[in-house]
PDB file of C-alpha atoms in Angstrom:
ATOM      1  CA  MET A   1      83.743 -96.398  93.599  1.00  0.00           C
ATOM      2  CA  ALA A   2      82.254 -99.675  94.824  1.00  0.00           C
ATOM      3  CA  SER A   3      80.391 -97.778  97.545  1.00  0.00           C
ATOM      4  CA  ASN A   4      78.885 -95.414  94.967  1.00  0.00           C
ATOM      5  CA  VAL A   5      77.852 -98.256  92.663  1.00  0.00           C
ATOM      6  CA  THR A   6      76.209-100.279  95.424  1.00  0.00           C
ATOM      7  CA  ASN A   7      74.546 -97.233  96.986  1.00  0.00           C
ATOM      8  CA  GLN A   8      73.060 -96.048  93.697  1.00  0.00           C
ATOM      9  CA  SER A   9      72.036 -99.593  92.744  1.00  0.00           C
ATOM     10  CA  ARG A  10      70.220 -99.863  96.065  1.00  0.00           C
ATOM     11  CA  ASN A  11      68.451 -96.569  95.348  1.00  0.00           C
ATOM     12  CA  VAL A  12      67.307 -97.696  91.893  1.00  0.00           C
ATOM     13  CA  LEU A  13      66.057-101.059  93.176  1.00  0.00           C
ATOM     14  CA  SER A  14      64.377 -99.418  96.172  1.00  0.00           C
ATOM     15  CA  LYS A  15      62.636 -96.935  93.883  1.00  0.00           C
ATOM     16  CA  LYS A  16      61.249 -99.841  91.837  1.00  0.00           C
ATOM     17  CA  PHE A  17      59.577-101.128  95.007  1.00  0.00           C
ATOM     18  CA  MET A  18      58.109 -97.689  95.737  1.00  0.00           C
ATOM     19  CA  VAL A  19      55.947 -97.397  92.611  1.00  0.00           C
ATOM     20  CA  LYS A  20      52.524 -95.884  93.163  1.00  0.00           C
ATOM     21  CA  ASN A  21      50.548 -99.042  93.759  1.00  0.00           C
ATOM     22  CA  GLU A  22      48.326-100.170  96.611  1.00  0.00           C
ATOM     23  CA  GLU A  23      50.321-103.364  97.198  1.00  0.00           C
ATOM     24  CA  THR A  24      53.789-101.781  97.255  1.00  0.00           C
ATOM     25  CA  LEU A  25      55.848-100.727 100.246  1.00  0.00           C
ATOM     26  CA  ASP A  26      56.110 -97.131 101.325  1.00  0.00           C
ATOM     27  CA  ASN A  27      59.528 -95.655 102.060  1.00  0.00           C
ATOM     28  CA  ILE A  28      59.453 -96.322 105.831  1.00  0.00           C
ATOM     29  CA  ASN A  29      58.406 -99.971 105.512  1.00  0.00           C
ATOM     30  CA  LEU A  30      60.938-100.604 102.741  1.00  0.00           C
ATOM     31  CA  PHE A  31      63.692 -98.991 104.805  1.00  0.00           C
ATOM     32  CA  SER A  32      62.664-101.097 107.820  1.00  0.00           C
ATOM     33  CA  ILE A  33      62.777-104.350 105.846  1.00  0.00           C
ATOM     34  CA  ILE A  34      66.158-103.521 104.297  1.00  0.00           C
ATOM     35  CA  THR A  35      67.522-102.590 107.742  1.00  0.00           C
ATOM     36  CA  ILE A  36      66.329-105.866 109.301  1.00  0.00           C
ATOM     37  CA  ILE A  37      67.737-107.953 106.427  1.00  0.00           C
ATOM     38  CA  SER A  38      71.051-106.076 106.612  1.00  0.00           C
ATOM     39  CA  PHE A  39      71.214-106.644 110.354  1.00  0.00           C
ATOM     40  CA  MET A  40      70.636-110.379 109.965  1.00  0.00           C
ATOM     41  CA  LEU A  41      73.262-110.653 107.213  1.00  0.00           C
ATOM     42  CA  LEU A  42      75.939-108.540 108.913  1.00  0.00           C
ATOM     43  CA  VAL A  43      75.708-109.618 112.560  1.00  0.00           C
ATOM     44  CA  PRO A  44      77.366-113.009 111.956  1.00  0.00           C
ATOM     45  CA  ALA A  45      80.204-111.345 110.032  1.00  0.00           C
ATOM     46  CA  ALA A  46      80.615-108.673 112.726  1.00  0.00           C
ATOM     47  CA  ILE A  47      80.719-111.282 115.495  1.00  0.00           C
ATOM     48  CA  LEU A  48      83.187-113.381 113.524  1.00  0.00           C
ATOM     49  CA  LEU A  49      85.506-110.480 112.667  1.00  0.00           C
ATOM     50  CA  GLU A  50      85.096-108.121 115.628  1.00  0.00           C
ATOM     51  CA  GLY A  51      83.375-110.191 118.324  1.00  0.00           C
ATOM     52  CA  VAL A  52      86.479-110.668 120.439  1.00  0.00           C
ATOM     53  CA  LYS A  53      86.800-106.894 120.793  1.00  0.00           C
ATOM     54  CA  PHE A  54      83.523-106.737 122.695  1.00  0.00           C
ATOM     55  CA  SER A  55      84.208-109.466 125.213  1.00  0.00           C
ATOM     56  CA  PRO A  56      84.316-108.321 128.869  1.00  0.00           C
ATOM     57  CA  SER A  57      87.994-109.254 129.246  1.00  0.00           C
ATOM     58  CA  TYR A  58      88.993-107.267 126.137  1.00  0.00           C
ATOM     59  CA  LEU A  59      86.980-104.230 127.246  1.00  0.00           C
ATOM     60  CA  GLN A  60      88.499-104.425 130.740  1.00  0.00           C
ATOM     61  CA  SER A  61      91.973-104.570 129.207  1.00  0.00           C
ATOM     62  CA  ALA A  62      91.186-101.541 127.043  1.00  0.00           C
ATOM     63  CA  ALA A  63      89.756 -99.661 130.048  1.00  0.00           C
ATOM     64  CA  ASN A  64      92.973-100.348 131.991  1.00  0.00           C
ATOM     65  CA  GLN A  65      94.882 -98.692 129.139  1.00  0.00           C
ATOM     66  CA  GLY A  66      92.746 -95.534 129.390  1.00  0.00           C
ATOM     67  CA  LEU A  67      89.765 -96.189 127.118  1.00  0.00           C
ATOM     68  CA  ASN A  68      86.559 -94.681 128.490  1.00  0.00           C
ATOM     69  CA  ILE A  69      84.050 -97.510 127.835  1.00  0.00           C
ATOM     70  CA  ARG A  70      81.003 -95.409 128.767  1.00  0.00           C
ATOM     71  CA  GLU A  71      81.987 -92.649 126.339  1.00  0.00           C
ATOM     72  CA  LEU A  72      82.658 -95.255 123.628  1.00  0.00           C
ATOM     73  CA  CYS A  73      79.166 -96.734 124.088  1.00  0.00           C
ATOM     74  CA  ILE A  74      77.465 -93.325 124.115  1.00  0.00           C
ATOM     75  CA  ARG A  75      79.303 -92.177 120.985  1.00  0.00           C
ATOM     76  CA  SER A  76      78.587 -95.490 119.235  1.00  0.00           C
ATOM     77  CA  LEU A  77      74.864 -95.198 120.002  1.00  0.00           C
ATOM     78  CA  LEU A  78      74.832 -91.552 118.898  1.00  0.00           C
ATOM     79  CA  ALA A  79      76.612 -92.409 115.636  1.00  0.00           C
ATOM     80  CA  GLY A  80      74.166 -95.256 115.014  1.00  0.00           C
ATOM     81  CA  PHE A  81      71.178 -93.001 115.693  1.00  0.00           C
ATOM     82  CA  CYS A  82      72.517 -90.292 113.367  1.00  0.00           C
ATOM     83  CA  LEU A  83      73.215 -92.774 110.555  1.00  0.00           C
ATOM     84  CA  HIS A  84      69.784 -94.378 110.961  1.00  0.00           C
ATOM     85  CA  SER A  85      68.113 -90.936 110.849  1.00  0.00           C
ATOM     86  CA  TYR A  86      70.135 -89.936 107.779  1.00  0.00           C
ATOM     87  CA  GLN A  87      69.183 -93.148 105.951  1.00  0.00           C
ATOM     88  CA  GLN A  88      65.515 -92.764 106.863  1.00  0.00           C
ATOM     89  CA  VAL A  89      65.412 -89.176 105.571  1.00  0.00           C
ATOM     90  CA  SER A  90      67.256 -90.362 102.461  1.00  0.00           C
ATOM     91  CA  TYR A  91      64.505 -92.916 101.761  1.00  0.00           C
ATOM     92  CA  MET A  92      61.826 -90.267 102.317  1.00  0.00           C
ATOM     93  CA  ILE A  93      63.542 -88.058  99.737  1.00  0.00           C
ATOM     94  CA  LEU A  94      64.012 -90.993  97.355  1.00  0.00           C
ATOM     95  CA  GLN A  95      60.253 -91.573  97.358  1.00  0.00           C
ATOM     96  CA  MET A  96      59.720 -87.960  96.191  1.00  0.00           C
ATOM     97  CA  VAL A  97      62.376 -87.758  93.448  1.00  0.00           C
ATOM     98  CA  SER A  98      63.948 -89.938  90.777  1.00  0.00           C
ATOM     99  CA  PRO A  99      66.984 -92.097  91.622  1.00  0.00           C
ATOM    100  CA  VAL A 100      69.167 -89.913  89.377  1.00  0.00           C
ATOM    101  CA  THR A 101      68.113 -86.714  91.153  1.00  0.00           C
ATOM    102  CA  HIS A 102      68.696 -88.451  94.492  1.00  0.00           C
ATOM    103  CA  SER A 103      72.189 -89.505  93.381  1.00  0.00           C
ATOM    104  CA  VAL A 104      73.008 -85.974  92.256  1.00  0.00           C
ATOM    105  CA  GLY A 105      71.834 -84.638  95.616  1.00  0.00           C
ATOM    106  CA  ASN A 106      74.019 -87.225  97.345  1.00  0.00           C
ATOM    107  CA  CYS A 107      76.964 -86.051  95.242  1.00  0.00           C
ATOM    108  CA  VAL A 108      76.335 -82.446  96.312  1.00  0.00           C
ATOM    109  CA  LYS A 109      76.130 -83.575  99.946  1.00  0.00           C
ATOM    110  CA  ARG A 110      79.514 -85.265  99.682  1.00  0.00           C
ATOM    111  CA  VAL A 111      81.101 -82.164  98.158  1.00  0.00           C
ATOM    112  CA  VAL A 112      79.618 -80.000 100.933  1.00  0.00           C
ATOM    113  CA  VAL A 113      81.012 -82.385 103.564  1.00  0.00           C
ATOM    114  CA  ILE A 114      84.456 -82.257 101.926  1.00  0.00           C
ATOM    115  CA  ILE A 115      84.436 -78.459 101.728  1.00  0.00           C
ATOM    116  CA  ALA A 116      83.197 -78.167 105.329  1.00  0.00           C
ATOM    117  CA  SER A 117      85.955 -80.493 106.555  1.00  0.00           C
ATOM    118  CA  VAL A 118      88.548 -78.441 104.674  1.00  0.00           C
ATOM    119  CA  ILE A 119      87.256 -75.227 106.269  1.00  0.00           C
ATOM    120  CA  PHE A 120      86.500 -76.561 109.758  1.00  0.00           C
ATOM    121  CA  PHE A 121      89.375 -79.025 110.253  1.00  0.00           C
ATOM    122  CA  GLN A 122      91.882 -77.327 107.888  1.00  0.00           C
ATOM    123  CA  THR A 123      92.291 -80.605 106.039  1.00  0.00           C
ATOM    124  CA  PRO A 124      94.972 -80.258 103.373  1.00  0.00           C
ATOM    125  CA  VAL A 125      93.627 -80.610  99.829  1.00  0.00           C
ATOM    126  CA  SER A 126      95.676 -82.421  97.226  1.00  0.00           C
ATOM    127  CA  PRO A 127      95.337 -81.639  93.516  1.00  0.00           C
ATOM    128  CA  ILE A 128      93.483 -84.929  92.969  1.00  0.00           C
ATOM    129  CA  ASN A 129      90.960 -83.981  95.724  1.00  0.00           C
ATOM    130  CA  SER A 130      90.420 -80.617  94.068  1.00  0.00           C
ATOM    131  CA  LEU A 131      89.950 -82.294  90.685  1.00  0.00           C
ATOM    132  CA  GLY A 132      87.394 -84.747  92.112  1.00  0.00           C
ATOM    133  CA  THR A 133      85.413 -81.985  93.834  1.00  0.00           C
ATOM    134  CA  THR A 134      85.463 -79.853  90.692  1.00  0.00           C
ATOM    135  CA  LEU A 135      84.364 -82.811  88.581  1.00  0.00           C
ATOM    136  CA  ALA A 136      81.477 -83.545  90.977  1.00  0.00           C
ATOM    137  CA  LEU A 137      80.307 -79.928  91.008  1.00  0.00           C
ATOM    138  CA  THR A 138      80.566 -79.732  87.207  1.00  0.00           C
ATOM    139  CA  GLY A 139      78.466 -82.884  86.889  1.00  0.00           C
ATOM    140  CA  VAL A 140      75.806 -81.450  89.204  1.00  0.00           C
ATOM    141  CA  PHE A 141      75.776 -78.185  87.248  1.00  0.00           C
ATOM    142  CA  LEU A 142      75.446 -79.990  83.902  1.00  0.00           C
ATOM    143  CA  TYR A 143      72.692 -82.231  85.262  1.00  0.00           C
ATOM    144  CA  SER A 144      70.688 -79.240  86.486  1.00  0.00           C
ATOM    145  CA  LYS A 145      71.130 -77.499  83.097  1.00  0.00           C
ATOM    146  CA  ALA A 146      70.060 -80.639  81.204  1.00  0.00           C
ATOM    147  CA  LYS A 147      67.022 -80.985  83.476  1.00  0.00           C
ATOM    148  CA  GLN A 148      66.041 -77.356  82.764  1.00  0.00           C
ATOM    149  CA  LEU A 149      66.332 -77.896  78.986  1.00  0.00           C
ATOM    150  CA  LYS A 150      64.231 -81.056  78.979  1.00  0.00           C
ATOM    151  CA  PRO A 151      60.649 -80.172  78.026  1.00  0.00           C
ATOM    152  CA  LYS A 152      58.045 -81.039  80.621  1.00  0.00           C
ATOM    153  CA  PRO A 153      55.324 -83.465  79.455  1.00  0.00           C
ATOM    154  CA  LYS A 154      52.013 -81.766  78.743  1.00  0.00           C
ATOM    155  CA  VAL A 155      49.143 -82.793  80.958  1.00  0.00           C
ATOM    156  CA  ALA A 156      45.867 -83.488  79.164  1.00  0.00           C
ATOM    157  CA  SER A 157      43.001 -81.413  80.507  1.00  0.00           C
TER     158      SER A 157
END
């Protein structure tokens, strides 16, 4: 819940910075600034909490127990690249649509990921998982119906 609130709050605030104005930031520049600020804020916490796990002696100890350090680094870089690409595309979409539409699309994405994991990994589904997925899909359906019913503003010729 906290993740959803902070993510959607970020989208709304980011959209406010993307208004059509000559002095505002476009989606790529805004994403770059947010990424740099996040990096500067989170690196000290990461070093404080996880720094010891990346010391040479710790990595050597883990390698002696069977951890493939090269594979870990490659997968970490690949995961970082994929997340960065996803976030960048997300900001490009956010510039084209309203924050509410973006949030609804994000909700659909999460449901698709859940359904795909159930099918692909045969993840067991509890009744509460089914209820949450159904609730999310119902919300998306109702949003799309409400958007269709809303009259479009007339453009003066």
